Amino acid sequence: MIPYLSSPVVRRPTFSEVLTRLASDWDQPRISVAELISALGDRGLVGLLLILALGNVIPNPPGTSAVLGLPMLYLSWQMMRGAMPWLPQFLAARSFDIEHFRAIVSRAMPYLNRVERLLRPRLPAFSRPPAMRILGSVCLLLSVVLVLPIPLGNLLPGLAVAIITLGALERDGLWIAGGVIFGIAATVFLA
């Protein structure tokens, strides 16, 4: 009889670790949106959705929610379809100066690290591919509400999408469920 050999569990790097590694290892002067999504791997679509959602949570000039909300509509639709992220060439080719990207990542890390300490893999059924399609439809609905010209109407849907995507990135079904419930409450409140 062969004794049972268990392989050690490999810890999945957190989103902040992936972003930090990307910012420090990137050796080109600029990074495009397509390169960013590719470098983030299976987290590219949800990670970009998180970045856009957080852009709606912070105070911005009027009209910014429509500008940030349109790509959120598109990415949510792709998430709902279960498709790999594909962006039109004009959007995929947009690029950032790598030093600007590094500065943003370094400023965001303390906050992201604090939130990630609360996240851990729980309720795995909420982060599996069939559930991610349903989450895509929820994020699509929230993105539609976010784009509507409602005064201060971008904050609550943007926060709900941010909570959902944070949970999805770290496979935390409890955060995903909380984000969905918060999104439903926000939509009812704004209606």
PDB file of C-alpha atoms in Angstrom:
ATOM      1  CA  MET A   1       0.000   0.000   0.000  1.00  0.00           C
ATOM      2  CA  ILE A   2       1.250   3.483  -0.864  1.00  0.00           C
ATOM      3  CA  PRO A   3       0.934   5.994   1.953  1.00  0.00           C
ATOM      4  CA  TYR A   4      -1.195   9.032   1.230  1.00  0.00           C
ATOM      5  CA  LEU A   5       0.975  11.916   0.158  1.00  0.00           C
ATOM      6  CA  SER A   6      -0.543  15.346   0.336  1.00  0.00           C
ATOM      7  CA  SER A   7       0.876  18.135  -1.700  1.00  0.00           C
ATOM      8  CA  PRO A   8       1.332  21.465   0.043  1.00  0.00           C
ATOM      9  CA  VAL A   9      -1.392  24.015  -0.601  1.00  0.00           C
ATOM     10  CA  VAL A  10      -0.096  26.833  -2.780  1.00  0.00           C
ATOM     11  CA  ARG A  11      -1.368  30.226  -1.647  1.00  0.00           C
ATOM     12  CA  ARG A  12      -2.790  32.351  -4.420  1.00  0.00           C
ATOM     13  CA  PRO A  13      -1.211  35.825  -4.446  1.00  0.00           C
ATOM     14  CA  THR A  14      -3.560  38.642  -3.495  1.00  0.00           C
ATOM     15  CA  PHE A  15      -4.575  41.303  -6.002  1.00  0.00           C
ATOM     16  CA  SER A  16      -2.374  43.863  -4.229  1.00  0.00           C
ATOM     17  CA  GLU A  17       0.629  41.517  -4.489  1.00  0.00           C
ATOM     18  CA  VAL A  18      -0.021  41.036  -8.207  1.00  0.00           C
ATOM     19  CA  LEU A  19      -0.314  44.815  -8.770  1.00  0.00           C
ATOM     20  CA  THR A  20       2.811  45.544  -6.716  1.00  0.00           C
ATOM     21  CA  ARG A  21       4.826  42.913  -8.577  1.00  0.00           C
ATOM     22  CA  LEU A  22       3.573  44.233 -11.922  1.00  0.00           C
ATOM     23  CA  ALA A  23       4.474  47.831 -11.018  1.00  0.00           C
ATOM     24  CA  SER A  24       7.963  46.909  -9.826  1.00  0.00           C
ATOM     25  CA  ASP A  25       8.831  44.433 -12.609  1.00  0.00           C
ATOM     26  CA  TRP A  26       7.498  46.357 -15.626  1.00  0.00           C
ATOM     27  CA  ASP A  27      10.506  47.491 -17.662  1.00  0.00           C
ATOM     28  CA  GLN A  28       8.843  49.581 -20.395  1.00  0.00           C
ATOM     29  CA  PRO A  29       8.187  53.345 -20.085  1.00  0.00           C
ATOM     30  CA  ARG A  30       4.423  52.902 -20.630  1.00  0.00           C
ATOM     31  CA  ILE A  31       1.811  50.207 -19.960  1.00  0.00           C
ATOM     32  CA  SER A  32      -1.306  49.894 -22.103  1.00  0.00           C
ATOM     33  CA  VAL A  33      -4.734  48.777 -20.912  1.00  0.00           C
ATOM     34  CA  ALA A  34      -4.360  45.568 -22.964  1.00  0.00           C
ATOM     35  CA  GLU A  35      -0.961  44.839 -21.371  1.00  0.00           C
ATOM     36  CA  LEU A  36      -2.414  45.516 -17.925  1.00  0.00           C
ATOM     37  CA  ILE A  37      -5.291  43.084 -18.468  1.00  0.00           C
ATOM     38  CA  SER A  38      -2.916  40.487 -19.884  1.00  0.00           C
ATOM     39  CA  ALA A  39      -0.484  40.864 -16.967  1.00  0.00           C
ATOM     40  CA  LEU A  40      -3.303  40.469 -14.443  1.00  0.00           C
ATOM     41  CA  GLY A  41      -4.221  37.145 -16.057  1.00  0.00           C
ATOM     42  CA  ASP A  42      -7.504  35.637 -14.876  1.00  0.00           C
ATOM     43  CA  ARG A  43      -8.075  38.730 -12.718  1.00  0.00           C
ATOM     44  CA  GLY A  44      -7.822  41.203 -15.609  1.00  0.00           C
ATOM     45  CA  LEU A  45     -11.490  41.786 -16.359  1.00  0.00           C
ATOM     46  CA  VAL A  46     -12.636  41.903 -12.715  1.00  0.00           C
ATOM     47  CA  GLY A  47      -9.574  43.952 -11.704  1.00  0.00           C
ATOM     48  CA  LEU A  48     -10.298  46.577 -14.358  1.00  0.00           C
ATOM     49  CA  LEU A  49     -13.956  46.635 -13.294  1.00  0.00           C
ATOM     50  CA  LEU A  50     -12.801  47.245  -9.691  1.00  0.00           C
ATOM     51  CA  ILE A  51     -10.561  50.138 -10.758  1.00  0.00           C
ATOM     52  CA  LEU A  52     -13.428  51.771 -12.695  1.00  0.00           C
ATOM     53  CA  ALA A  53     -15.870  51.209  -9.823  1.00  0.00           C
ATOM     54  CA  LEU A  54     -13.487  52.827  -7.338  1.00  0.00           C
ATOM     55  CA  GLY A  55     -13.227  55.781  -9.705  1.00  0.00           C
ATOM     56  CA  ASN A  56     -16.972  56.284  -9.221  1.00  0.00           C
ATOM     57  CA  VAL A  57     -16.807  56.055  -5.432  1.00  0.00           C
ATOM     58  CA  ILE A  58     -14.478  59.016  -5.006  1.00  0.00           C
ATOM     59  CA  PRO A  59     -15.926  62.513  -5.556  1.00  0.00           C
ATOM     60  CA  ASN A  60     -15.601  63.586  -9.193  1.00  0.00           C
ATOM     61  CA  PRO A  61     -16.900  66.406 -11.394  1.00  0.00           C
ATOM     62  CA  PRO A  62     -20.415  65.932 -12.820  1.00  0.00           C
ATOM     63  CA  GLY A  63     -20.472  63.685 -15.869  1.00  0.00           C
ATOM     64  CA  THR A  64     -17.539  61.517 -14.766  1.00  0.00           C
ATOM     65  CA  SER A  65     -19.866  58.642 -13.890  1.00  0.00           C
ATOM     66  CA  ALA A  66     -20.989  58.436 -17.522  1.00  0.00           C
ATOM     67  CA  VAL A  67     -17.384  58.387 -18.745  1.00  0.00           C
ATOM     68  CA  LEU A  68     -16.339  55.687 -16.261  1.00  0.00           C
ATOM     69  CA  GLY A  69     -19.691  53.905 -16.403  1.00  0.00           C
ATOM     70  CA  LEU A  70     -19.638  53.127 -20.126  1.00  0.00           C
ATOM     71  CA  PRO A  71     -16.554  50.875 -19.894  1.00  0.00           C
ATOM     72  CA  MET A  72     -18.130  49.305 -16.788  1.00  0.00           C
ATOM     73  CA  LEU A  73     -21.213  48.456 -18.869  1.00  0.00           C
ATOM     74  CA  TYR A  74     -19.025  46.811 -21.478  1.00  0.00           C
ATOM     75  CA  LEU A  75     -16.878  44.855 -18.989  1.00  0.00           C
ATOM     76  CA  SER A  76     -19.937  43.734 -16.990  1.00  0.00           C
ATOM     77  CA  TRP A  77     -21.544  42.502 -20.207  1.00  0.00           C
ATOM     78  CA  GLN A  78     -18.408  40.488 -20.993  1.00  0.00           C
ATOM     79  CA  MET A  79     -18.374  39.109 -17.451  1.00  0.00           C
ATOM     80  CA  MET A  80     -22.031  38.108 -17.846  1.00  0.00           C
ATOM     81  CA  ARG A  81     -21.194  36.304 -21.099  1.00  0.00           C
ATOM     82  CA  GLY A  82     -18.288  34.501 -19.428  1.00  0.00           C
ATOM     83  CA  ALA A  83     -16.001  35.794 -22.157  1.00  0.00           C
ATOM     84  CA  MET A  84     -12.331  36.561 -21.953  1.00  0.00           C
ATOM     85  CA  PRO A  85     -11.761  40.303 -21.760  1.00  0.00           C
ATOM     86  CA  TRP A  86     -11.660  41.847 -25.206  1.00  0.00           C
ATOM     87  CA  LEU A  87     -11.417  45.561 -25.656  1.00  0.00           C
ATOM     88  CA  PRO A  88     -11.790  47.676 -28.796  1.00  0.00           C
ATOM     89  CA  GLN A  89      -8.416  48.737 -30.187  1.00  0.00           C
ATOM     90  CA  PHE A  90      -8.867  52.410 -29.254  1.00  0.00           C
ATOM     91  CA  LEU A  91      -9.374  51.444 -25.601  1.00  0.00           C
ATOM     92  CA  ALA A  92      -6.851  48.579 -25.486  1.00  0.00           C
ATOM     93  CA  ALA A  93      -4.138  50.831 -26.913  1.00  0.00           C
ATOM     94  CA  ARG A  94      -4.575  53.548 -24.258  1.00  0.00           C
ATOM     95  CA  SER A  95      -1.485  53.624 -22.097  1.00  0.00           C
ATOM     96  CA  PHE A  96      -0.216  55.110 -18.846  1.00  0.00           C
ATOM     97  CA  ASP A  97       3.214  56.321 -17.939  1.00  0.00           C
ATOM     98  CA  ILE A  98       4.687  53.544 -15.791  1.00  0.00           C
ATOM     99  CA  GLU A  99       5.860  56.009 -13.129  1.00  0.00           C
ATOM    100  CA  HIS A 100       2.314  57.362 -12.833  1.00  0.00           C
ATOM    101  CA  PHE A 101       1.020  53.770 -12.584  1.00  0.00           C
ATOM    102  CA  ARG A 102       3.591  52.987  -9.866  1.00  0.00           C
ATOM    103  CA  ALA A 103       2.575  56.101  -7.911  1.00  0.00           C
ATOM    104  CA  ILE A 104      -1.108  55.118  -8.044  1.00  0.00           C
ATOM    105  CA  VAL A 105      -0.315  51.561  -6.967  1.00  0.00           C
ATOM    106  CA  SER A 106       1.862  52.727  -4.062  1.00  0.00           C
ATOM    107  CA  ARG A 107      -0.836  55.174  -2.864  1.00  0.00           C
ATOM    108  CA  ALA A 108      -3.573  52.535  -3.113  1.00  0.00           C
ATOM    109  CA  MET A 109      -1.645  49.713  -1.414  1.00  0.00           C
ATOM    110  CA  PRO A 110      -2.241  50.681   2.245  1.00  0.00           C
ATOM    111  CA  TYR A 111      -6.009  50.792   1.665  1.00  0.00           C
ATOM    112  CA  LEU A 112      -6.107  47.671  -0.481  1.00  0.00           C
ATOM    113  CA  ASN A 113      -3.976  45.747   2.038  1.00  0.00           C
ATOM    114  CA  ARG A 114      -6.348  46.687   4.865  1.00  0.00           C
ATOM    115  CA  VAL A 115      -9.363  45.489   2.889  1.00  0.00           C
ATOM    116  CA  GLU A 116      -7.594  42.307   1.770  1.00  0.00           C
ATOM    117  CA  ARG A 117      -6.963  41.346   5.401  1.00  0.00           C
ATOM    118  CA  LEU A 118     -10.743  40.986   5.715  1.00  0.00           C
ATOM    119  CA  LEU A 119     -11.026  38.881   2.555  1.00  0.00           C
ATOM    120  CA  ARG A 120     -10.452  35.136   2.432  1.00  0.00           C
ATOM    121  CA  PRO A 121     -11.842  32.272   0.377  1.00  0.00           C
ATOM    122  CA  ARG A 122     -15.351  31.580   1.709  1.00  0.00           C
ATOM    123  CA  LEU A 123     -18.590  30.292   0.213  1.00  0.00           C
ATOM    124  CA  PRO A 124     -16.866  29.066  -2.971  1.00  0.00           C
ATOM    125  CA  ALA A 125     -20.139  28.585  -4.864  1.00  0.00           C
ATOM    126  CA  PHE A 126     -20.406  32.396  -5.255  1.00  0.00           C
ATOM    127  CA  SER A 127     -17.040  32.694  -7.030  1.00  0.00           C
ATOM    128  CA  ARG A 128     -17.293  29.812  -9.504  1.00  0.00           C
ATOM    129  CA  PRO A 129     -17.753  30.486 -13.258  1.00  0.00           C
ATOM    130  CA  PRO A 130     -21.567  30.005 -13.360  1.00  0.00           C
ATOM    131  CA  ALA A 131     -21.974  32.404 -10.427  1.00  0.00           C
ATOM    132  CA  MET A 132     -19.605  34.898 -12.066  1.00  0.00           C
ATOM    133  CA  ARG A 133     -21.998  35.145 -15.009  1.00  0.00           C
ATOM    134  CA  ILE A 134     -24.823  36.025 -12.631  1.00  0.00           C
ATOM    135  CA  LEU A 135     -22.542  38.553 -10.925  1.00  0.00           C
ATOM    136  CA  GLY A 136     -21.833  40.018 -14.356  1.00  0.00           C
ATOM    137  CA  SER A 137     -25.544  40.631 -14.843  1.00  0.00           C
ATOM    138  CA  VAL A 138     -25.783  42.248 -11.384  1.00  0.00           C
ATOM    139  CA  CYS A 139     -22.788  44.480 -12.189  1.00  0.00           C
ATOM    140  CA  LEU A 140     -24.368  45.312 -15.566  1.00  0.00           C
ATOM    141  CA  LEU A 141     -27.582  46.435 -13.851  1.00  0.00           C
ATOM    142  CA  LEU A 142     -25.598  48.487 -11.323  1.00  0.00           C
ATOM    143  CA  SER A 143     -23.573  50.032 -14.162  1.00  0.00           C
ATOM    144  CA  VAL A 144     -26.782  51.066 -15.924  1.00  0.00           C
ATOM    145  CA  VAL A 145     -27.997  52.734 -12.703  1.00  0.00           C
ATOM    146  CA  LEU A 146     -24.584  54.365 -12.312  1.00  0.00           C
ATOM    147  CA  VAL A 147     -24.702  55.913 -15.808  1.00  0.00           C
ATOM    148  CA  LEU A 148     -28.158  57.426 -15.269  1.00  0.00           C
ATOM    149  CA  PRO A 149     -28.097  61.185 -14.610  1.00  0.00           C
ATOM    150  CA  ILE A 150     -29.058  60.939 -10.931  1.00  0.00           C
ATOM    151  CA  PRO A 151     -27.378  63.500  -8.633  1.00  0.00           C
ATOM    152  CA  LEU A 152     -24.862  61.590  -6.476  1.00  0.00           C
ATOM    153  CA  GLY A 153     -26.290  58.411  -8.030  1.00  0.00           C
ATOM    154  CA  ASN A 154     -22.898  56.985  -8.873  1.00  0.00           C
ATOM    155  CA  LEU A 155     -21.596  56.510  -5.331  1.00  0.00           C
ATOM    156  CA  LEU A 156     -23.806  53.653  -4.099  1.00  0.00           C
ATOM    157  CA  PRO A 157     -23.791  51.506  -7.288  1.00  0.00           C
ATOM    158  CA  GLY A 158     -20.041  52.102  -7.674  1.00  0.00           C
ATOM    159  CA  LEU A 159     -19.447  50.988  -4.092  1.00  0.00           C
ATOM    160  CA  ALA A 160     -21.603  47.880  -4.607  1.00  0.00           C
ATOM    161  CA  VAL A 161     -19.620  46.915  -7.733  1.00  0.00           C
ATOM    162  CA  ALA A 162     -16.363  47.534  -5.835  1.00  0.00           C
ATOM    163  CA  ILE A 163     -17.473  45.215  -2.997  1.00  0.00           C
ATOM    164  CA  ILE A 164     -18.565  42.526  -5.472  1.00  0.00           C
ATOM    165  CA  THR A 165     -15.323  42.711  -7.457  1.00  0.00           C
ATOM    166  CA  LEU A 166     -13.138  42.685  -4.340  1.00  0.00           C
ATOM    167  CA  GLY A 167     -14.927  39.524  -3.241  1.00  0.00           C
ATOM    168  CA  ALA A 168     -14.593  38.003  -6.715  1.00  0.00           C
ATOM    169  CA  LEU A 169     -10.868  38.788  -6.913  1.00  0.00           C
ATOM    170  CA  GLU A 170     -10.155  37.013  -3.625  1.00  0.00           C
ATOM    171  CA  ARG A 171     -12.901  34.377  -4.023  1.00  0.00           C
ATOM    172  CA  ASP A 172     -14.755  35.569  -0.931  1.00  0.00           C
ATOM    173  CA  GLY A 173     -18.393  34.604  -1.380  1.00  0.00           C
ATOM    174  CA  LEU A 174     -19.412  36.433   1.782  1.00  0.00           C
ATOM    175  CA  TRP A 175     -18.226  39.770   0.328  1.00  0.00           C
ATOM    176  CA  ILE A 176     -19.823  38.926  -3.008  1.00  0.00           C
ATOM    177  CA  ALA A 177     -23.176  38.235  -1.327  1.00  0.00           C
ATOM    178  CA  GLY A 178     -22.834  41.407   0.757  1.00  0.00           C
ATOM    179  CA  GLY A 179     -22.089  43.443  -2.371  1.00  0.00           C
ATOM    180  CA  VAL A 180     -25.116  42.005  -4.190  1.00  0.00           C
ATOM    181  CA  ILE A 181     -27.408  42.778  -1.240  1.00  0.00           C
ATOM    182  CA  PHE A 182     -25.930  46.285  -0.974  1.00  0.00           C
ATOM    183  CA  GLY A 183     -26.399  46.748  -4.746  1.00  0.00           C
ATOM    184  CA  ILE A 184     -30.059  45.741  -4.569  1.00  0.00           C
ATOM    185  CA  ALA A 185     -30.613  48.096  -1.618  1.00  0.00           C
ATOM    186  CA  ALA A 186     -28.824  50.927  -3.464  1.00  0.00           C
ATOM    187  CA  THR A 187     -30.913  50.401  -6.605  1.00  0.00           C
ATOM    188  CA  VAL A 188     -34.152  50.414  -4.589  1.00  0.00           C
ATOM    189  CA  PHE A 189     -33.006  53.542  -2.726  1.00  0.00           C
ATOM    190  CA  LEU A 190     -32.123  55.381  -5.954  1.00  0.00           C
ATOM    191  CA  ALA A 191     -35.390  54.314  -7.631  1.00  0.00           C
TER     192      ALA A 191
END
